[in-house]
CSV table of C-alpha atoms in Angstrom, one decimal:
chain,number,residue,atom,x,y,z
A,30,ALA,CA,0.0,0.0,0.0
A,31,GLN,CA,1.2,3.5,-0.7
A,32,SER,CA,1.2,6.3,1.8
A,33,VAL,CA,2.5,9.8,2.3
A,34,ALA,CA,3.4,11.7,5.4
A,35,GLN,CA,3.8,15.4,6.0
A,36,PRO,CA,5.3,15.6,9.5
A,37,GLU,CA,4.6,19.3,10.2
A,38,ASP,CA,1.1,20.7,10.5
A,39,GLN,CA,2.5,24.2,10.2
A,40,VAL,CA,5.7,25.9,9.1
A,41,ASN,CA,6.5,29.5,10.1
A,42,VAL,CA,9.1,31.4,8.2
A,43,ALA,CA,10.0,35.1,7.8
A,44,GLU,CA,9.8,36.7,4.4
A,45,GLY,CA,13.1,36.4,2.6
A,46,ASN,CA,14.2,33.3,4.4
A,47,PRO,CA,14.4,29.8,2.9
A,48,LEU,CA,11.2,27.7,3.1
A,49,THR,CA,11.2,23.9,3.3
A,50,VAL,CA,8.1,21.7,3.6
A,51,LYS,CA,8.8,18.1,4.3
A,52,CYS,CA,7.3,15.0,2.8
A,53,THR,CA,8.1,11.3,3.1
A,54,TYR,CA,6.4,8.5,1.2
A,55,SER,CA,6.0,4.7,1.2
A,56,VAL,CA,5.3,2.8,-2.0
A,57,SER,CA,5.9,-0.8,-3.1
A,58,GLY,CA,6.7,0.2,-6.7
A,59,ASN,CA,8.2,3.2,-8.4
A,60,PRO,CA,7.0,6.4,-6.8
A,61,TYR,CA,5.6,9.3,-8.7
A,62,LEU,CA,5.5,12.4,-6.5
A,63,PHE,CA,3.5,15.7,-6.7
A,64,TRP,CA,3.2,18.9,-4.8
A,65,TYR,CA,0.0,21.0,-4.8
A,66,VAL,CA,-0.8,24.3,-3.2
A,67,GLN,CA,-4.1,25.5,-1.9
A,68,TYR,CA,-4.7,29.2,-1.3
A,69,PRO,CA,-7.6,30.2,1.0
A,70,ASN,CA,-11.0,29.3,-0.4
A,71,ARG,CA,-9.5,28.0,-3.6
A,72,GLY,CA,-9.0,24.6,-5.2
A,73,LEU,CA,-5.6,22.8,-5.4
A,74,GLN,CA,-3.1,24.1,-7.9
A,75,PHE,CA,-0.4,21.9,-9.3
A,76,LEU,CA,3.1,23.0,-8.4
A,77,LEU,CA,5.5,20.3,-9.6
A,78,LYS,CA,6.0,16.6,-10.0
A,79,TYR,CA,8.8,14.0,-10.0
A,80,ILE,CA,8.4,11.2,-12.5
A,81,THR,CA,12.0,10.2,-13.4
A,82,GLY,CA,15.3,11.7,-14.2
A,83,ASP,CA,17.0,14.6,-12.2
A,84,ASN,CA,16.3,14.4,-8.5
A,85,LEU,CA,15.9,18.2,-8.3
A,86,VAL,CA,12.6,19.2,-9.9
A,87,LYS,CA,11.7,22.8,-10.6
A,88,GLY,CA,8.1,24.0,-10.6
A,89,SER,CA,5.9,27.1,-10.5
A,90,TYR,CA,6.4,30.3,-8.5
A,91,GLY,CA,10.1,29.6,-7.8
A,92,PHE,CA,9.5,26.3,-6.0
A,93,GLU,CA,11.6,23.2,-6.3
A,94,ALA,CA,11.6,19.8,-4.7
A,95,GLU,CA,14.3,17.2,-4.2
A,96,PHE,CA,13.6,13.5,-4.6
A,97,ASN,CA,15.7,11.4,-2.3
A,98,LYS,CA,15.2,7.7,-2.9
A,99,SER,CA,17.3,6.4,0.1
A,100,GLN,CA,15.4,8.6,2.5
A,101,THR,CA,12.1,8.2,0.7
A,102,SER,CA,11.6,11.9,0.8
A,103,PHE,CA,10.4,14.6,-1.5
A,104,HIS,CA,10.8,18.0,0.3
A,105,LEU,CA,9.5,21.2,-1.2
A,106,LYS,CA,11.8,24.2,-1.1
A,107,LYS,CA,11.9,27.8,-2.0
A,108,PRO,CA,15.1,29.9,-1.5
A,109,SER,CA,13.4,33.1,-0.5
A,110,ALA,CA,9.8,33.0,0.8
A,111,LEU,CA,7.2,35.6,0.1
A,112,VAL,CA,4.2,36.6,2.2
A,113,SER,CA,2.1,35.5,-0.8
A,114,ASP,CA,3.4,31.9,-0.4
A,115,SER,CA,1.3,31.6,2.8
A,116,ALA,CA,-1.0,28.7,1.9
A,117,LEU,CA,-1.7,25.0,2.5
A,118,TYR,CA,0.7,22.6,0.8
A,119,PHE,CA,-0.1,19.0,-0.1
A,120,CYS,CA,2.3,16.3,-1.1
A,121,ALA,CA,0.9,13.4,-3.1
A,122,VAL,CA,2.2,10.0,-4.4
A,123,ARG,CA,1.1,7.3,-6.7
A,124,ASP,CA,3.0,4.2,-7.6
A,125,ARG,CA,3.3,1.7,-10.4
A,126,ARG,CA,3.5,-2.0,-9.9
A,127,GLY,CA,3.8,-3.7,-13.3
A,128,ASP,CA,0.9,-2.5,-15.4
A,129,SER,CA,-1.2,-1.4,-12.4
A,130,TRP,CA,-1.3,2.2,-11.2
A,131,GLY,CA,-2.1,3.3,-7.7
A,132,LYS,CA,-4.5,6.1,-7.1
A,133,LEU,CA,-3.2,9.5,-6.1
A,134,GLN,CA,-2.6,9.5,-2.3
A,135,PHE,CA,-2.5,12.8,-0.5
A,136,GLY,CA,-0.7,13.8,2.7
A,137,ALA,CA,-2.6,15.7,5.4
A,138,GLY,CA,-1.2,19.0,4.3
A,139,THR,CA,1.2,21.6,5.8
A,140,GLN,CA,0.1,25.2,6.5
A,141,VAL,CA,2.8,27.6,5.6
A,142,VAL,CA,2.8,31.0,7.3
A,143,VAL,CA,5.2,33.6,6.0
A,144,THR,CA,5.5,36.8,8.1
A,145,PRO,CA,6.6,40.1,6.8
B,4,ASN,CA,-10.4,27.6,-20.9
B,5,ALA,CA,-12.3,27.5,-17.6
B,6,GLY,CA,-10.6,24.3,-16.6
B,7,VAL,CA,-12.6,22.4,-13.9
B,8,THR,CA,-15.8,24.1,-12.7
B,9,GLN,CA,-18.0,23.1,-9.8
B,10,THR,CA,-21.5,24.2,-8.7
B,11,PRO,CA,-22.6,25.2,-6.2
B,12,LYS,CA,-19.8,26.9,-4.3
B,13,PHE,CA,-21.7,26.7,-1.0
B,14,GLN,CA,-24.6,24.6,0.3
B,15,VAL,CA,-26.3,24.0,3.6
B,16,LEU,CA,-28.5,20.9,4.0
B,17,LYS,CA,-30.6,19.4,6.7
B,18,THR,CA,-30.0,15.8,7.7
B,19,GLY,CA,-31.8,13.5,5.3
B,20,GLN,CA,-32.0,15.9,2.4
B,21,SER,CA,-30.5,15.1,-0.9
B,22,MET,CA,-28.4,17.1,-3.4
B,23,THR,CA,-26.2,16.7,-6.4
B,24,LEU,CA,-22.9,18.4,-6.9
B,25,GLN,CA,-22.0,19.2,-10.4
B,26,CYS,CA,-18.6,19.2,-12.1
B,27,ALA,CA,-17.5,19.9,-15.6
B,28,GLN,CA,-14.1,20.1,-17.4
B,29,ASP,CA,-13.2,21.6,-20.7
B,30,MET,CA,-9.8,20.1,-21.1
B,31,ASN,CA,-10.9,17.0,-23.0
B,32,HIS,CA,-9.7,14.8,-20.1
B,33,ASN,CA,-10.7,11.2,-20.0
B,34,SER,CA,-10.7,10.7,-16.2
B,35,MET,CA,-12.5,12.6,-13.5
B,36,TYR,CA,-12.5,12.3,-9.7
B,37,TRP,CA,-14.4,13.4,-6.6
B,38,TYR,CA,-12.5,14.1,-3.3
B,39,ARG,CA,-13.5,15.3,0.1
B,40,GLN,CA,-11.2,17.5,2.2
B,41,ASP,CA,-11.4,17.3,6.0
B,42,PRO,CA,-9.1,19.1,8.4
B,43,GLY,CA,-5.9,17.1,9.2
B,44,MET,CA,-6.9,14.4,6.7
B,45,GLY,CA,-5.8,15.7,3.4
B,46,LEU,CA,-8.0,14.8,0.4
B,47,ARG,CA,-9.7,11.4,0.2
B,48,LEU,CA,-11.0,9.9,-3.0
B,49,ILE,CA,-14.7,9.2,-3.0
B,50,TYR,CA,-15.3,8.0,-6.5
B,51,TYR,CA,-13.6,8.2,-9.9
B,52,SER,CA,-14.3,7.7,-13.5
B,53,ALA,CA,-11.4,6.4,-15.5
B,54,SER,CA,-13.2,7.1,-18.8
B,55,GLU,CA,-16.7,8.0,-20.1
B,56,GLY,CA,-19.1,5.2,-19.1
B,57,THR,CA,-17.1,3.8,-16.2
B,58,THR,CA,-17.2,4.7,-12.5
B,59,ASP,CA,-15.4,3.1,-9.5
B,60,LYS,CA,-15.3,3.4,-5.8
B,61,GLY,CA,-12.5,5.2,-4.1
B,62,GLU,CA,-11.4,5.3,-0.4
B,63,VAL,CA,-14.6,6.6,1.1
B,64,PRO,CA,-17.6,5.9,-1.2
B,65,ASN,CA,-20.3,5.2,1.4
B,66,GLY,CA,-23.3,7.6,1.3
B,67,TYR,CA,-22.5,8.8,-2.2
B,68,ASN,CA,-23.3,8.0,-5.8
B,69,VAL,CA,-21.9,9.3,-9.0
B,70,SER,CA,-22.8,9.7,-12.7
B,71,ARG,CA,-20.5,10.3,-15.6
B,72,LEU,CA,-23.0,12.1,-17.7
B,73,ASN,CA,-20.6,12.5,-20.7
B,74,LYS,CA,-16.9,13.1,-21.2
B,75,ARG,CA,-17.2,16.6,-19.7
B,76,GLU,CA,-19.4,16.1,-16.7
B,77,PHE,CA,-19.2,14.1,-13.5
B,78,SER,CA,-21.8,14.6,-10.8
B,79,LEU,CA,-21.8,13.5,-7.1
B,80,ARG,CA,-25.0,12.8,-5.4
B,81,LEU,CA,-25.8,12.6,-1.7
B,82,GLU,CA,-29.1,10.7,-1.3
B,83,SER,CA,-29.6,11.3,2.4
B,84,ALA,CA,-27.2,13.7,3.8
B,85,ALA,CA,-25.6,13.2,7.2
B,86,PRO,CA,-23.6,15.6,9.4
B,87,SER,CA,-20.5,13.4,8.8
B,88,GLN,CA,-20.7,14.5,5.2
B,89,THR,CA,-20.0,18.1,6.1
B,90,SER,CA,-16.8,18.8,4.2
B,91,VAL,CA,-15.3,20.6,1.2
B,92,TYR,CA,-15.7,18.6,-2.0
B,93,PHE,CA,-13.3,18.9,-4.9
B,94,CYS,CA,-13.7,17.6,-8.4
B,95,ALA,CA,-10.6,16.9,-10.5
B,96,SER,CA,-9.8,15.7,-13.9
B,97,SER,CA,-6.8,14.2,-15.7
B,98,SER,CA,-5.9,13.1,-19.2
B,99,ASN,CA,-4.8,9.4,-18.7
B,100,PRO,CA,-4.0,7.9,-15.3
B,101,THR,CA,-2.2,5.0,-17.0
B,102,ARG,CA,0.6,7.4,-18.1
B,103,SER,CA,3.3,8.2,-15.6
B,104,THR,CA,3.1,11.9,-16.4
B,105,ASP,CA,-0.6,12.1,-15.7
B,106,THR,CA,-1.5,15.2,-13.6
B,107,GLN,CA,-4.8,15.9,-11.9
B,108,TYR,CA,-6.3,19.4,-12.1
B,109,PHE,CA,-8.8,20.6,-9.5
B,110,GLY,CA,-11.9,22.7,-9.4
B,111,PRO,CA,-12.5,25.4,-6.8
B,112,GLY,CA,-14.5,23.2,-4.5
B,113,THR,CA,-18.0,23.1,-2.9
B,114,ARG,CA,-18.3,23.8,0.8
B,115,LEU,CA,-21.1,21.6,2.2
B,116,THR,CA,-22.6,21.9,5.7
B,117,VAL,CA,-25.1,19.3,6.9
B,118,LEU,CA,-27.1,20.3,10.0
């Protein structure tokens, strides 16, 4: 069975400082990993995904994520946070076992608060 | 392109009432999904439709039914609403979940309260 964990309910960071949102996963096959962001009263917006290739994936709004197979992690990062980055962030995973695809499994979400 | 649209945005029901949540996508996607979002639990899959004419249960299907009306539209019905169904409901669509690059795109959500 696949699962994904976001160990922090909330991350607080000052504007201009680096932002990291943690995500770890568990799959039985090859993992395909996604980050989504949800602004207040809005739907989820796709940020980036890891399918294969380079472990560092670049996405929208200056975000990037690093895939680490040995640590089964896919942490989201931004070098310099903005107040407008304050939102709820979701990590998600799906795996492939042979010809069978798992459904997209979401973490519980991490609230990011960026203070001026 | 509007992407994924959902109606209504907000709804208040009394226990036992029924309602249908509507979802439509204009991206010519094959697959559509219904999720519910509850605090601290992320998004949980209720039902999905891999392609027009097919529907399958997700993680939490009890108390819900779905209809894939055509390629564009996928509705979620609550036959007899219960307070436990108070949640935010999201519809999503994707091109082809059998492809590794498949990405789901989400609607703005429906906030449902059952009293």
